[in-house]
mmCIF file of C-alpha atoms and ligand atoms in Angstrom:
data_model
loop_
_atom_site.group_PDB
_atom_site.id
_atom_site.type_symbol
_atom_site.label_atom_id
_atom_site.label_comp_id
_atom_site.label_asym_id
_atom_site.label_seq_id
_atom_site.Cartn_x
_atom_site.Cartn_y
_atom_site.Cartn_z
ATOM 1 C CA UNK A 1 22.426 9.372 -14.550
ATOM 2 C CA UNK A 2 23.141 5.983 -12.890
ATOM 3 C CA UNK A 3 25.569 6.443 -9.843
ATOM 4 C CA UNK A 4 26.445 2.550 -11.037
ATOM 5 C CA UNK A 5 26.428 0.828 -13.890
ATOM 6 C CA UNK A 6 26.908 -3.029 -14.551
ATOM 7 C CA UNK A 7 26.635 -4.149 -18.065
ATOM 8 C CA UNK A 8 26.709 -7.683 -19.556
ATOM 9 C CA UNK A 9 29.263 -8.966 -16.527
ATOM 10 C CA UNK A 10 30.378 -12.260 -16.750
ATOM 11 C CA UNK A 11 32.680 -14.540 -14.315
ATOM 12 C CA UNK A 12 33.944 -18.172 -14.461
ATOM 13 C CA UNK A 13 35.682 -19.709 -11.947
ATOM 14 C CA UNK A 14 38.252 -22.937 -12.316
ATOM 15 C CA UNK A 15 36.757 -25.364 -10.000
ATOM 16 C CA UNK A 16 38.068 -29.155 -9.270
ATOM 17 C CA UNK A 17 36.434 -30.573 -11.977
ATOM 18 C CA UNK A 18 35.119 -27.825 -14.242
ATOM 19 C CA UNK A 19 34.546 -24.149 -14.261
ATOM 20 C CA UNK A 20 31.554 -22.894 -12.545
ATOM 21 C CA UNK A 21 29.803 -19.662 -13.948
ATOM 22 C CA UNK A 22 29.240 -18.100 -11.184
ATOM 23 C CA UNK A 23 27.649 -14.907 -12.959
ATOM 24 C CA UNK A 24 26.413 -15.152 -16.731
ATOM 25 C CA UNK A 25 25.706 -11.530 -18.391
ATOM 26 C CA UNK A 26 24.024 -9.629 -15.574
ATOM 27 C CA UNK A 27 23.527 -6.218 -16.411
ATOM 28 C CA UNK A 28 21.717 -3.294 -13.857
ATOM 29 C CA UNK A 29 22.046 0.225 -12.983
ATOM 30 C CA UNK A 30 21.565 1.862 -9.671
ATOM 31 C CA UNK A 31 20.440 5.355 -9.346
ATOM 32 C CA UNK A 32 22.234 7.692 -6.256
ATOM 33 C CA UNK A 33 20.450 7.765 -3.271
ATOM 34 C CA UNK A 34 18.900 4.204 -4.329
ATOM 35 C CA UNK A 35 19.229 1.006 -2.187
ATOM 36 C CA UNK A 36 19.208 -2.179 -4.742
ATOM 37 C CA UNK A 37 18.452 -5.840 -2.956
ATOM 38 C CA UNK A 38 20.247 -8.464 -4.639
ATOM 39 C CA UNK A 39 18.643 -12.178 -3.367
ATOM 40 C CA UNK A 40 19.143 -15.170 -4.338
ATOM 41 C CA UNK A 41 19.860 -18.556 -2.752
ATOM 42 C CA UNK A 42 23.656 -19.210 -1.255
ATOM 43 C CA UNK A 43 26.114 -19.667 -4.464
ATOM 44 C CA UNK A 44 23.411 -18.179 -6.901
ATOM 45 C CA UNK A 45 26.507 -15.113 -7.030
ATOM 46 C CA UNK A 46 25.827 -11.940 -5.246
ATOM 47 C CA UNK A 47 28.818 -11.886 -4.159
ATOM 48 C CA UNK A 48 30.491 -11.906 -6.862
ATOM 49 C CA UNK A 49 28.316 -9.791 -8.759
ATOM 50 C CA UNK A 50 28.742 -7.227 -5.908
ATOM 51 C CA UNK A 51 32.748 -7.366 -6.151
ATOM 52 C CA UNK A 52 33.066 -7.072 -9.437
ATOM 53 C CA UNK A 53 30.634 -4.455 -9.403
ATOM 54 C CA UNK A 54 33.128 -2.005 -6.681
ATOM 55 C CA UNK A 55 36.416 -2.718 -7.934
ATOM 56 C CA UNK A 56 37.548 -5.471 -5.657
ATOM 57 C CA UNK A 57 37.706 -8.969 -8.707
ATOM 58 C CA UNK A 58 37.476 -7.827 -12.628
ATOM 59 C CA UNK A 59 35.193 -8.939 -14.830
ATOM 60 C CA UNK A 60 35.643 -11.581 -18.068
ATOM 61 C CA UNK A 61 33.885 -10.259 -19.886
ATOM 62 C CA UNK A 62 31.640 -6.788 -19.514
ATOM 63 C CA UNK A 63 31.540 -3.219 -17.860
ATOM 64 C CA UNK A 64 31.144 -1.749 -14.687
ATOM 65 C CA UNK A 65 30.933 2.051 -14.308
ATOM 66 C CA UNK A 66 30.988 3.969 -11.956
ATOM 67 C CA UNK A 67 29.898 8.033 -11.693
ATOM 68 C CA UNK A 68 30.695 7.525 -15.098
ATOM 69 C CA UNK A 69 34.228 6.667 -14.982
ATOM 70 C CA UNK A 70 34.918 2.268 -16.348
ATOM 71 C CA UNK A 71 36.457 0.929 -14.314
ATOM 72 C CA UNK A 72 38.988 -0.783 -16.558
ATOM 73 C CA UNK A 73 40.631 2.044 -17.525
ATOM 74 C CA UNK A 74 40.864 3.989 -14.670
ATOM 75 C CA UNK A 75 44.354 5.613 -13.159
ATOM 76 C CA UNK A 76 45.995 4.196 -10.083
ATOM 77 C CA UNK A 77 44.895 7.840 -8.762
ATOM 78 C CA UNK A 78 40.845 7.546 -9.556
ATOM 79 C CA UNK A 79 41.665 3.669 -8.021
ATOM 80 C CA UNK A 80 42.688 5.185 -4.959
ATOM 81 C CA UNK A 81 39.289 7.829 -5.040
ATOM 82 C CA UNK A 82 37.429 5.039 -6.240
ATOM 83 C CA UNK A 83 38.386 3.199 -2.980
ATOM 84 C CA UNK A 84 37.645 5.808 -0.678
ATOM 85 C CA UNK A 85 34.135 6.825 -2.678
ATOM 86 C CA UNK A 86 32.824 3.344 -2.033
ATOM 87 C CA UNK A 87 32.443 1.466 1.371
ATOM 88 C CA UNK A 88 31.955 -2.058 2.573
ATOM 89 C CA UNK A 89 30.671 -3.886 4.699
ATOM 90 C CA UNK A 90 30.927 -7.635 4.725
ATOM 91 C CA UNK A 91 29.033 -10.535 6.524
ATOM 92 C CA UNK A 92 31.443 -11.746 9.317
ATOM 93 C CA UNK A 93 32.038 -8.532 11.709
ATOM 94 C CA UNK A 94 34.897 -10.470 13.557
ATOM 95 C CA UNK A 95 36.548 -11.295 10.510
ATOM 96 C CA UNK A 96 37.281 -8.346 8.822
ATOM 97 C CA UNK A 97 38.301 -6.798 11.844
ATOM 98 C CA UNK A 98 42.246 -6.442 12.932
ATOM 99 C CA UNK A 99 41.933 -8.117 16.744
ATOM 100 C CA UNK A 100 45.040 -5.826 17.130
ATOM 101 C CA UNK A 101 43.554 -3.011 16.537
ATOM 102 C CA UNK A 102 40.736 -0.470 18.723
ATOM 103 C CA UNK A 103 37.454 0.317 17.669
ATOM 104 C CA UNK A 104 38.215 3.908 16.776
ATOM 105 C CA UNK A 105 41.883 2.541 15.432
ATOM 106 C CA UNK A 106 40.154 0.352 12.639
ATOM 107 C CA UNK A 107 37.741 3.226 12.220
ATOM 108 C CA UNK A 108 40.852 5.659 11.063
ATOM 109 C CA UNK A 109 42.244 3.451 9.066
ATOM 110 C CA UNK A 110 40.538 4.188 5.748
ATOM 111 C CA UNK A 111 41.286 7.889 6.574
ATOM 112 C CA UNK A 112 44.365 7.900 6.226
ATOM 113 C CA UNK A 113 44.606 6.043 3.442
ATOM 114 C CA UNK A 114 42.409 8.861 2.683
ATOM 115 C CA UNK A 115 43.865 11.877 4.231
ATOM 116 C CA UNK A 116 47.252 10.865 4.920
ATOM 117 C CA UNK A 117 49.647 12.831 7.213
ATOM 118 C CA UNK A 118 50.326 14.533 10.300
ATOM 119 C CA UNK A 119 48.719 17.193 9.770
ATOM 120 C CA UNK A 120 45.063 15.749 8.906
ATOM 121 C CA UNK A 121 45.287 13.623 12.487
ATOM 122 C CA UNK A 122 43.285 16.280 14.369
ATOM 123 C CA UNK A 123 40.518 15.671 12.028
ATOM 124 C CA UNK A 124 40.822 12.349 11.426
ATOM 125 C CA UNK A 125 40.420 11.143 14.656
ATOM 126 C CA UNK A 126 37.035 13.619 15.104
ATOM 127 C CA UNK A 127 35.755 12.748 11.577
ATOM 128 C CA UNK A 128 36.433 8.848 13.006
ATOM 129 C CA UNK A 129 34.665 9.178 17.190
ATOM 130 C CA UNK A 130 31.899 11.179 15.161
ATOM 131 C CA UNK A 131 31.227 7.837 12.721
ATOM 132 C CA UNK A 132 31.633 5.271 15.701
ATOM 133 C CA UNK A 133 29.355 7.588 17.461
ATOM 134 C CA UNK A 134 26.845 7.914 14.843
ATOM 135 C CA UNK A 135 26.786 3.658 14.845
ATOM 136 C CA UNK A 136 26.056 4.419 18.280
ATOM 137 C CA UNK A 137 29.256 3.367 20.326
ATOM 138 C CA UNK A 138 30.273 5.804 22.632
ATOM 139 C CA UNK A 139 33.887 6.930 23.959
ATOM 140 C CA UNK A 140 34.155 3.981 26.432
ATOM 141 C CA UNK A 141 33.425 1.367 23.274
ATOM 142 C CA UNK A 142 35.570 3.415 20.648
ATOM 143 C CA UNK A 143 38.613 1.929 23.177
ATOM 144 C CA UNK A 144 37.938 -1.586 22.732
ATOM 145 C CA UNK A 145 39.291 -4.783 20.718
ATOM 146 C CA UNK A 146 37.027 -6.789 18.439
ATOM 147 C CA UNK A 147 37.275 -9.387 20.884
ATOM 148 C CA UNK A 148 35.815 -7.309 23.973
ATOM 149 C CA UNK A 149 33.064 -5.773 21.355
ATOM 150 C CA UNK A 150 29.276 -8.228 20.904
ATOM 151 C CA UNK A 151 29.335 -9.378 17.643
ATOM 152 C CA UNK A 152 26.337 -6.489 17.384
ATOM 153 C CA UNK A 153 28.843 -4.207 18.447
ATOM 154 C CA UNK A 154 31.935 -5.592 15.867
ATOM 155 C CA UNK A 155 29.335 -5.236 13.432
ATOM 156 C CA UNK A 156 28.307 -1.078 14.070
ATOM 157 C CA UNK A 157 32.381 -1.163 13.961
ATOM 158 C CA UNK A 158 32.982 -2.208 10.868
ATOM 159 C CA UNK A 159 29.649 0.231 9.362
ATOM 160 C CA UNK A 160 31.081 3.524 10.804
ATOM 161 C CA UNK A 161 34.289 2.256 9.140
ATOM 162 C CA UNK A 162 31.903 1.315 6.290
ATOM 163 C CA UNK A 163 30.842 5.209 6.160
ATOM 164 C CA UNK A 164 34.430 7.501 7.237
ATOM 165 C CA UNK A 165 35.400 8.331 4.503
ATOM 166 C CA UNK A 166 31.631 9.887 3.250
ATOM 167 C CA UNK A 167 31.546 7.685 0.621
ATOM 168 C CA UNK A 168 28.415 7.577 -2.115
ATOM 169 C CA UNK A 169 28.312 4.368 -2.751
ATOM 170 C CA UNK A 170 28.068 1.083 0.074
ATOM 171 C CA UNK A 171 27.936 -1.825 -0.362
ATOM 172 C CA UNK A 172 26.696 -4.287 1.766
ATOM 173 C CA UNK A 173 27.459 -8.655 1.740
ATOM 174 C CA UNK A 174 25.131 -10.607 3.791
ATOM 175 C CA UNK A 175 25.491 -7.599 6.568
ATOM 176 C CA UNK A 176 23.272 -8.939 9.105
ATOM 177 C CA UNK A 177 23.094 -12.886 8.575
ATOM 178 C CA UNK A 178 26.143 -13.433 10.244
ATOM 179 C CA UNK A 179 24.176 -11.633 13.789
ATOM 180 C CA UNK A 180 21.579 -12.556 16.624
ATOM 181 C CA UNK A 181 18.116 -12.681 15.486
ATOM 182 C CA UNK A 182 17.041 -10.706 18.112
ATOM 183 C CA UNK A 183 19.652 -7.747 17.417
ATOM 184 C CA UNK A 184 19.406 -7.730 12.793
ATOM 185 C CA UNK A 185 15.845 -4.892 13.524
ATOM 186 C CA UNK A 186 18.154 -2.867 15.303
ATOM 187 C CA UNK A 187 21.041 -2.823 13.166
ATOM 188 C CA UNK A 188 19.142 -2.495 9.907
ATOM 189 C CA UNK A 189 17.370 0.512 11.588
ATOM 190 C CA UNK A 190 20.707 1.578 12.146
ATOM 191 C CA UNK A 191 21.459 0.790 8.102
ATOM 192 C CA UNK A 192 18.115 2.737 6.927
ATOM 193 C CA UNK A 193 18.751 5.906 8.898
ATOM 194 C CA UNK A 194 22.279 6.341 8.053
ATOM 195 C CA UNK A 195 21.041 5.695 4.164
ATOM 196 C CA UNK A 196 18.010 8.704 4.112
ATOM 197 C CA UNK A 197 20.062 10.883 6.153
ATOM 198 C CA UNK A 198 23.273 10.503 4.441
ATOM 199 C CA UNK A 199 21.500 10.664 0.915
ATOM 200 C CA UNK A 200 23.973 7.079 0.709
ATOM 201 C CA UNK A 201 23.307 4.780 -2.395
ATOM 202 C CA UNK A 202 23.398 1.080 -1.307
ATOM 203 C CA UNK A 203 23.600 -2.270 -2.956
ATOM 204 C CA UNK A 204 22.025 -4.524 -0.253
ATOM 205 C CA UNK A 205 22.886 -8.418 -0.516
ATOM 206 C CA UNK A 206 20.551 -10.140 1.358
ATOM 207 C CA UNK A 207 19.481 -14.367 1.370
ATOM 208 C CA UNK A 208 17.096 -13.360 4.009
ATOM 209 C CA UNK A 209 13.665 -11.119 2.857
ATOM 210 C CA UNK A 210 12.951 -9.580 5.387
ATOM 211 C CA UNK A 211 16.893 -8.010 5.103
ATOM 212 C CA UNK A 212 15.833 -6.960 1.183
ATOM 213 C CA UNK A 213 12.700 -6.385 1.980
ATOM 214 C CA UNK A 214 13.258 -3.670 5.433
ATOM 215 C CA UNK A 215 15.289 -1.727 2.626
ATOM 216 C CA UNK A 216 15.493 -2.090 -0.566
ATOM 217 C CA UNK A 217 13.912 0.468 -2.897
ATOM 218 C CA UNK A 218 14.256 -2.161 -5.800
ATOM 219 C CA UNK A 219 14.521 -5.597 -6.195
ATOM 220 C CA UNK A 220 17.029 -7.948 -8.074
ATOM 221 C CA UNK A 221 16.786 -11.797 -8.097
ATOM 222 C CA UNK A 222 19.848 -14.103 -8.804
ATOM 223 C CA UNK A 223 19.536 -17.562 -9.961
ATOM 224 C CA UNK A 224 22.847 -19.785 -10.483
ATOM 225 C CA UNK A 225 24.943 -16.493 -11.886
ATOM 226 C CA UNK A 226 22.234 -14.765 -14.099
ATOM 227 C CA UNK A 227 19.337 -12.372 -13.030
ATOM 228 C CA UNK A 228 15.523 -13.996 -13.357
ATOM 229 C CA UNK A 229 13.210 -10.990 -11.887
ATOM 230 C CA UNK A 230 14.001 -7.641 -10.643
ATOM 231 C CA UNK A 231 11.755 -4.571 -10.050
ATOM 232 C CA UNK A 232 10.204 -2.307 -7.216
ATOM 233 C CA UNK A 233 10.407 -4.376 -4.417
ATOM 234 C CA UNK A 234 6.839 -4.207 -3.252
ATOM 235 C CA UNK A 235 5.982 -5.747 -6.458
ATOM 236 C CA UNK A 236 8.502 -8.425 -6.528
ATOM 237 C CA UNK A 237 7.109 -9.051 -3.306
ATOM 238 C CA UNK A 238 3.932 -9.120 -3.484
ATOM 239 C CA UNK A 239 3.561 -10.218 -6.607
ATOM 240 C CA UNK A 240 6.370 -12.348 -7.713
ATOM 241 C CA UNK A 241 6.100 -13.728 -11.696
ATOM 242 C CA UNK A 242 9.304 -15.739 -11.740
ATOM 243 C CA UNK A 243 8.316 -19.229 -10.905
ATOM 244 C CA UNK A 244 11.735 -19.228 -8.834
ATOM 245 C CA UNK A 245 11.429 -16.483 -7.007
ATOM 246 C CA UNK A 246 7.622 -16.822 -6.254
ATOM 247 C CA UNK A 247 9.879 -20.505 -4.603
ATOM 248 C CA UNK A 248 12.105 -18.247 -2.508
ATOM 249 C CA UNK A 249 9.032 -16.872 -1.184
ATOM 250 C CA UNK A 250 6.668 -19.567 -1.059
ATOM 251 C CA UNK A 251 7.302 -19.608 3.075
ATOM 252 C CA UNK A 252 6.414 -16.200 3.605
ATOM 253 C CA UNK A 253 3.419 -16.368 0.754
ATOM 254 C CA UNK A 254 0.524 -18.456 -0.158
ATOM 255 C CA UNK A 255 1.304 -20.150 -3.066
ATOM 256 C CA UNK A 256 -0.795 -22.700 -5.503
ATOM 257 C CA UNK A 257 0.420 -25.936 -3.906
ATOM 258 C CA UNK A 258 1.533 -27.147 -7.572
ATOM 259 C CA UNK A 259 4.004 -24.828 -7.043
ATOM 260 C CA UNK A 260 5.662 -27.817 -5.619
ATOM 261 C CA UNK A 261 9.718 -27.565 -6.429
ATOM 262 C CA UNK A 262 10.803 -31.217 -7.715
ATOM 263 C CA UNK A 263 14.643 -30.692 -6.031
ATOM 264 C CA UNK A 264 16.929 -32.109 -9.250
ATOM 265 C CA UNK A 265 20.989 -32.386 -9.696
ATOM 266 C CA UNK A 266 22.285 -29.468 -11.410
ATOM 267 C CA UNK A 267 24.711 -29.808 -13.750
ATOM 268 C CA UNK A 268 28.463 -27.825 -12.979
ATOM 269 C CA UNK A 269 28.147 -26.436 -16.372
ATOM 270 C CA UNK A 270 25.941 -24.776 -18.449
ATOM 271 C CA UNK A 271 26.385 -22.721 -21.847
ATOM 272 C CA UNK A 272 26.519 -19.049 -21.680
ATOM 273 C CA UNK A 273 23.440 -17.293 -20.232
ATOM 274 C CA UNK A 274 20.466 -16.516 -22.829
ATOM 275 C CA UNK A 275 19.941 -19.327 -24.436
ATOM 276 C CA UNK A 276 18.351 -21.741 -21.641
ATOM 277 C CA UNK A 277 16.415 -20.590 -18.536
ATOM 278 C CA UNK A 278 19.021 -21.446 -15.634
ATOM 279 C CA UNK A 279 15.782 -22.133 -13.179
ATOM 280 C CA UNK A 280 14.906 -25.485 -16.257
ATOM 281 C CA UNK A 281 16.210 -28.171 -14.504
ATOM 282 C CA UNK A 282 13.805 -27.130 -11.528
ATOM 283 C CA UNK A 283 10.951 -25.507 -12.743
ATOM 284 C CA UNK A 284 7.598 -27.217 -12.195
ATOM 285 C CA UNK A 285 6.465 -24.578 -15.725
ATOM 286 C CA UNK A 286 9.031 -26.253 -18.003
ATOM 287 C CA UNK A 287 8.272 -26.533 -21.349
ATOM 288 C CA UNK A 288 10.597 -26.549 -24.551
ATOM 289 C CA UNK A 289 10.670 -23.083 -24.856
ATOM 290 C CA UNK A 290 12.434 -22.545 -21.717
ATOM 291 C CA UNK A 291 15.747 -24.411 -23.570
ATOM 292 C CA UNK A 292 14.779 -22.668 -27.020
ATOM 293 C CA UNK A 293 16.701 -19.984 -27.708
ATOM 294 C CA UNK A 294 16.692 -16.637 -25.635
ATOM 295 C CA UNK A 295 14.719 -16.229 -22.639
ATOM 296 C CA UNK A 296 12.851 -13.273 -23.424
ATOM 297 C CA UNK A 297 12.587 -10.851 -20.617
ATOM 298 C CA UNK A 298 9.399 -9.026 -19.813
ATOM 299 C CA UNK A 299 7.924 -5.953 -18.424
ATOM 300 C CA UNK A 300 4.757 -7.127 -16.645
ATOM 301 C CA UNK A 301 4.426 -3.510 -15.051
ATOM 302 C CA UNK A 302 6.401 -0.453 -15.290
ATOM 303 C CA UNK A 303 10.394 -1.343 -14.287
ATOM 304 C CA UNK A 304 9.104 -4.767 -12.805
ATOM 305 C CA UNK A 305 11.541 -7.039 -15.455
ATOM 306 C CA UNK A 306 10.576 -11.544 -15.412
ATOM 307 C CA UNK A 307 13.281 -13.531 -17.598
ATOM 308 C CA UNK A 308 10.649 -16.108 -17.897
ATOM 309 C CA UNK A 309 9.584 -18.093 -21.184
ATOM 310 C CA UNK A 310 7.101 -19.428 -19.589
ATOM 311 C CA UNK A 311 4.774 -16.370 -18.295
ATOM 312 C CA UNK A 312 1.874 -17.210 -20.880
ATOM 313 C CA UNK A 313 2.040 -20.353 -21.188
ATOM 314 C CA UNK A 314 -1.324 -22.405 -20.002
ATOM 315 C CA UNK A 315 -0.208 -23.573 -16.165
HETATM 316 N N1 ADP B 401 36.998 -17.127 -6.118
HETATM 317 C C1 ADP B 401 36.407 -18.593 -5.967
HETATM 318 N N2 ADP B 401 36.817 -19.597 -6.441
HETATM 319 C C2 ADP B 401 35.871 -20.482 -6.672
HETATM 320 N N3 ADP B 401 35.153 -20.304 -7.304
HETATM 321 C C3 ADP B 401 34.498 -19.685 -6.496
HETATM 322 C C4 ADP B 401 34.765 -18.712 -6.082
HETATM 323 N N4 ADP B 401 34.409 -17.884 -6.148
HETATM 324 C C5 ADP B 401 32.079 -17.733 -5.740
HETATM 325 N N5 ADP B 401 32.887 -19.083 -6.146
HETATM 326 C C6 ADP B 401 31.927 -19.961 -6.790
HETATM 327 O O1 ADP B 401 31.034 -19.565 -7.477
HETATM 328 C C7 ADP B 401 29.422 -19.157 -7.077
HETATM 329 C C8 ADP B 401 29.217 -18.126 -6.731
HETATM 330 O O2 ADP B 401 29.821 -17.758 -5.564
HETATM 331 P P1 ADP B 401 28.992 -16.308 -4.574
HETATM 332 O O3 ADP B 401 29.365 -15.078 -5.557
HETATM 333 O O4 ADP B 401 29.636 -16.263 -3.174
HETATM 334 O O5 ADP B 401 27.195 -16.537 -4.410
HETATM 335 P P2 ADP B 401 26.737 -15.747 -3.501
HETATM 336 O O6 ADP B 401 26.954 -14.846 -2.804
HETATM 337 O O7 ADP B 401 25.369 -16.116 -4.208
HETATM 338 O O8 ADP B 401 26.496 -16.968 -2.251
HETATM 339 C C9 ADP B 401 29.552 -21.014 -5.868
HETATM 340 O O9 ADP B 401 29.340 -21.865 -6.891
HETATM 341 C C10 ADP B 401 31.142 -20.650 -5.454
HETATM 342 O O10 ADP B 401 31.306 -22.123 -5.745
HETATM 343 MG MG1 MG B 402 28.171 -14.329 -0.653
#
């Protein structure tokens, strides 16, 4: 059984002039202990689907099941438990930390929600110190305010906060995108070793191929609110089949020069998912099949699925 099941999720937002379909019929499952990477360019709906998946926002349609329980029918008590069963690491470490709290106080906060009361105070402090040491922050750094920590140290506090309650799932939304390139590898290594040692399940979001490649067992490629390709990370990154995935990876892989993408203006409103490929307007292989009814999802290798009507068409 999967730890997390996301089924047929849709989310629209009202924007000044109309409606944005941020998430358009997305489904995926994460088995316990797996790292699922979600990749796609900015605005593809990654953060929205992730927020829905961890219960920060309700979907317009679709269901989310965590550990066998449907989020939409959870009781207040189950919701509180959910909050400590899922850790979240955000992109902006400084913005996500309270400037008036020391590193130790920040990491204590989720424990106070999980284990309130004076009697547990001593245990909370030792658990918080242990989590901070685990992410490489020794006793003197634990007493510092965020303003006196580097960007990398701030993100280490963010990671300690996310793991201190011993969650089962950790959502990492662009965990290294705001950091200096020179320290990204260290933070990714840290995240990888924590995941392996604790047997944690990760949902990792990034627009960066290297980040996804570093940690993910499986990858989901999103484009304009839809999943266009998914599968084992090596398969998808080494042999991408969807023209969008190929374009996304083209800076890194030798590609057919004909795969040059014309960049066309995109209409804000689109029909609900499935009847038309979201990449149609930009695809060099677009054909009539791409707008004429449900897009077939083809399994081109075990577990490697591509939502493309043009796979078998002559190039
Ligand atoms: N709270 C919101 N209100 C209105 N529009 C939003 C909101 N959150 C996201 N969007 C829009 O939804 C789309 C997907 O955004 P997002 O999920 O943040 O994408 P990503 O994380 O892949 O960059 C974008 O067009 C974005 O502008
Ligand atoms: Mg985002």
